Amino acid sequence: MTDVMHIVLDETAMAAAGAGNVLASRLIHRAHAEAGWYLYAPACALVEADRGRPGTAEHLATLPGITVLDLDLPAILAIAQQATWAQAHVQHAAEPTPDRPDGAIIATTTASRWEGEPVRVLDLTP
């Protein structure tokens, strides 16, 4: 087991960070201040977060500890098979890759929406 943490923020976690959620803020701080902590913001989830809380996308995209994930062909193909773009892009981003063989953890404030999905979840509900 390694000390590397890969965490994908879903749109609820992004909105919570913008609203001052302490747990989301701690994740962002750790990703900026500690080696081995990586936070990802899938573009489709970032759009949804901004729709619900205007200004969220611009704010999160400027933070040094967050990597915005663009839509590439594999992400587009994954999204085409799902009902919502945001959830599909988040789930695709959390899947294992050569850089992240164990995949990533999804940070969310609605953990129940991920039940039954093959993902690990970090509940940011205070």
mmCIF file of C-alpha atoms in Angstrom:
data_model
loop_
_atom_site.group_PDB
_atom_site.id
_atom_site.type_symbol
_atom_site.label_atom_id
_atom_site.label_comp_id
_atom_site.label_asym_id
_atom_site.label_seq_id
_atom_site.Cartn_x
_atom_site.Cartn_y
_atom_site.Cartn_z
ATOM 1 C CA MET A 1 0.000 0.000 0.000
ATOM 2 C CA THR A 2 1.307 3.441 -0.897
ATOM 3 C CA ASP A 3 0.828 6.861 0.630
ATOM 4 C CA VAL A 4 -0.431 8.269 -2.667
ATOM 5 C CA MET A 5 -4.056 9.462 -2.696
ATOM 6 C CA HIS A 6 -5.996 10.074 -5.893
ATOM 7 C CA ILE A 7 -9.371 11.690 -5.302
ATOM 8 C CA VAL A 8 -11.961 12.725 -7.882
ATOM 9 C CA LEU A 9 -14.392 15.449 -6.834
ATOM 10 C CA ASP A 10 -17.951 15.019 -8.024
ATOM 11 C CA GLU A 11 -20.145 18.081 -8.588
ATOM 12 C CA THR A 12 -21.588 17.887 -5.062
ATOM 13 C CA ALA A 13 -18.101 17.944 -3.533
ATOM 14 C CA MET A 14 -17.152 20.897 -5.733
ATOM 15 C CA ALA A 15 -20.246 22.844 -4.683
ATOM 16 C CA ALA A 16 -19.579 21.930 -1.050
ATOM 17 C CA ALA A 17 -16.027 23.260 -1.321
ATOM 18 C CA GLY A 18 -17.390 26.539 -2.671
ATOM 19 C CA ALA A 19 -19.850 26.695 0.217
ATOM 20 C CA GLY A 20 -17.112 26.268 2.828
ATOM 21 C CA ASN A 21 -17.394 22.534 3.601
ATOM 22 C CA VAL A 22 -14.537 21.871 6.023
ATOM 23 C CA LEU A 23 -13.824 18.350 4.763
ATOM 24 C CA ALA A 24 -13.650 19.485 1.126
ATOM 25 C CA SER A 25 -11.394 22.372 2.148
ATOM 26 C CA ARG A 26 -9.059 19.952 3.920
ATOM 27 C CA LEU A 27 -8.773 17.817 0.791
ATOM 28 C CA ILE A 28 -7.908 20.864 -1.284
ATOM 29 C CA HIS A 29 -5.323 21.997 1.265
ATOM 30 C CA ARG A 30 -3.707 18.547 1.412
ATOM 31 C CA ALA A 31 -3.528 18.314 -2.384
ATOM 32 C CA HIS A 32 -1.752 21.661 -2.450
ATOM 33 C CA ALA A 33 0.529 21.181 0.560
ATOM 34 C CA GLU A 34 1.393 17.473 0.695
ATOM 35 C CA ALA A 35 3.241 15.316 -1.780
ATOM 36 C CA GLY A 36 1.297 12.316 -2.997
ATOM 37 C CA TRP A 37 -2.176 13.888 -2.721
ATOM 38 C CA TYR A 38 -3.954 14.482 -6.027
ATOM 39 C CA LEU A 39 -7.389 16.004 -6.611
ATOM 40 C CA TYR A 40 -9.174 15.831 -9.934
ATOM 41 C CA ALA A 41 -12.118 17.845 -11.217
ATOM 42 C CA PRO A 42 -13.705 16.227 -14.279
ATOM 43 C CA ALA A 43 -14.839 18.950 -16.694
ATOM 44 C CA CYS A 44 -18.441 17.707 -16.943
ATOM 45 C CA ALA A 45 -18.825 17.683 -13.160
ATOM 46 C CA LEU A 46 -17.250 21.132 -13.002
ATOM 47 C CA VAL A 47 -19.914 22.434 -15.393
ATOM 48 C CA GLU A 48 -22.701 20.942 -13.251
ATOM 49 C CA ALA A 49 -21.200 22.377 -10.064
ATOM 50 C CA ASP A 50 -21.046 25.802 -11.681
ATOM 51 C CA ARG A 51 -24.653 25.578 -12.838
ATOM 52 C CA GLY A 52 -25.747 24.942 -9.266
ATOM 53 C CA ARG A 53 -23.354 27.414 -7.687
ATOM 54 C CA PRO A 54 -22.124 30.033 -10.190
ATOM 55 C CA GLY A 55 -18.438 30.837 -9.861
ATOM 56 C CA THR A 56 -17.483 27.353 -8.637
ATOM 57 C CA ALA A 57 -15.752 26.329 -11.871
ATOM 58 C CA GLU A 58 -13.608 29.436 -12.105
ATOM 59 C CA HIS A 59 -12.675 29.230 -8.432
ATOM 60 C CA LEU A 60 -11.724 25.537 -8.420
ATOM 61 C CA ALA A 61 -9.879 25.730 -11.726
ATOM 62 C CA THR A 62 -7.528 28.349 -10.278
ATOM 63 C CA LEU A 63 -6.568 26.333 -7.195
ATOM 64 C CA PRO A 64 -3.050 24.882 -7.460
ATOM 65 C CA GLY A 65 -3.927 21.484 -5.960
ATOM 66 C CA ILE A 66 -6.691 20.594 -8.419
ATOM 67 C CA THR A 67 -6.239 19.099 -11.881
ATOM 68 C CA VAL A 68 -9.113 19.675 -14.296
ATOM 69 C CA LEU A 69 -9.700 16.582 -16.433
ATOM 70 C CA ASP A 70 -10.672 17.330 -20.026
ATOM 71 C CA LEU A 71 -12.891 15.176 -22.173
ATOM 72 C CA ASP A 72 -10.791 12.749 -24.152
ATOM 73 C CA LEU A 73 -12.128 10.015 -26.421
ATOM 74 C CA PRO A 74 -12.381 7.331 -23.693
ATOM 75 C CA ALA A 75 -14.273 9.795 -21.466
ATOM 76 C CA ILE A 76 -16.623 10.704 -24.310
ATOM 77 C CA LEU A 77 -17.368 7.038 -24.949
ATOM 78 C CA ALA A 78 -18.049 6.464 -21.237
ATOM 79 C CA ILE A 79 -20.356 9.487 -21.073
ATOM 80 C CA ALA A 80 -22.305 8.351 -24.131
ATOM 81 C CA GLN A 81 -23.375 5.242 -22.204
ATOM 82 C CA GLN A 82 -24.654 7.022 -19.068
ATOM 83 C CA ALA A 83 -27.653 9.155 -18.156
ATOM 84 C CA THR A 84 -25.763 12.182 -16.809
ATOM 85 C CA TRP A 85 -22.543 13.612 -18.112
ATOM 86 C CA ALA A 86 -21.249 14.689 -14.706
ATOM 87 C CA GLN A 87 -21.672 11.331 -12.993
ATOM 88 C CA ALA A 88 -20.321 9.445 -16.003
ATOM 89 C CA HIS A 89 -17.207 11.631 -16.253
ATOM 90 C CA VAL A 90 -16.542 11.327 -12.514
ATOM 91 C CA GLN A 91 -16.921 7.553 -12.594
ATOM 92 C CA HIS A 92 -14.706 7.294 -15.683
ATOM 93 C CA ALA A 93 -12.049 9.445 -13.978
ATOM 94 C CA ALA A 94 -12.079 7.157 -10.920
ATOM 95 C CA GLU A 95 -11.400 4.011 -12.941
ATOM 96 C CA PRO A 96 -7.918 2.444 -12.816
ATOM 97 C CA THR A 97 -5.353 3.737 -15.298
ATOM 98 C CA PRO A 98 -1.659 3.005 -15.822
ATOM 99 C CA ASP A 99 -0.883 6.093 -13.680
ATOM 100 C CA ARG A 100 -3.445 5.071 -11.028
ATOM 101 C CA PRO A 101 -3.585 1.259 -11.008
ATOM 102 C CA ASP A 102 -5.914 1.260 -7.985
ATOM 103 C CA GLY A 103 -8.139 3.942 -9.482
ATOM 104 C CA ALA A 104 -9.269 6.945 -7.472
ATOM 105 C CA ILE A 105 -11.695 7.639 -4.658
ATOM 106 C CA ILE A 106 -14.775 9.738 -5.408
ATOM 107 C CA ALA A 107 -15.369 12.579 -2.933
ATOM 108 C CA THR A 108 -19.059 13.438 -2.660
ATOM 109 C CA THR A 109 -21.751 14.798 -0.361
ATOM 110 C CA THR A 110 -24.297 12.335 -1.769
ATOM 111 C CA ALA A 111 -22.684 8.955 -1.180
ATOM 112 C CA SER A 112 -25.966 7.132 -1.805
ATOM 113 C CA ARG A 113 -25.893 8.027 -5.502
ATOM 114 C CA TRP A 114 -22.792 5.854 -5.914
ATOM 115 C CA GLU A 115 -24.302 2.744 -4.288
ATOM 116 C CA GLY A 116 -24.098 -0.235 -6.597
ATOM 117 C CA GLU A 117 -21.333 1.337 -8.682
ATOM 118 C CA PRO A 118 -17.827 -0.192 -8.730
ATOM 119 C CA VAL A 119 -16.195 2.825 -7.046
ATOM 120 C CA ARG A 120 -14.764 3.796 -3.683
ATOM 121 C CA VAL A 121 -16.416 6.788 -2.022
ATOM 122 C CA LEU A 122 -15.333 9.408 0.498
ATOM 123 C CA ASP A 123 -18.389 11.000 2.086
ATOM 124 C CA LEU A 124 -17.814 14.709 2.728
ATOM 125 C CA THR A 125 -21.058 15.169 4.643
ATOM 126 C CA PRO A 126 -20.124 16.894 7.909
#
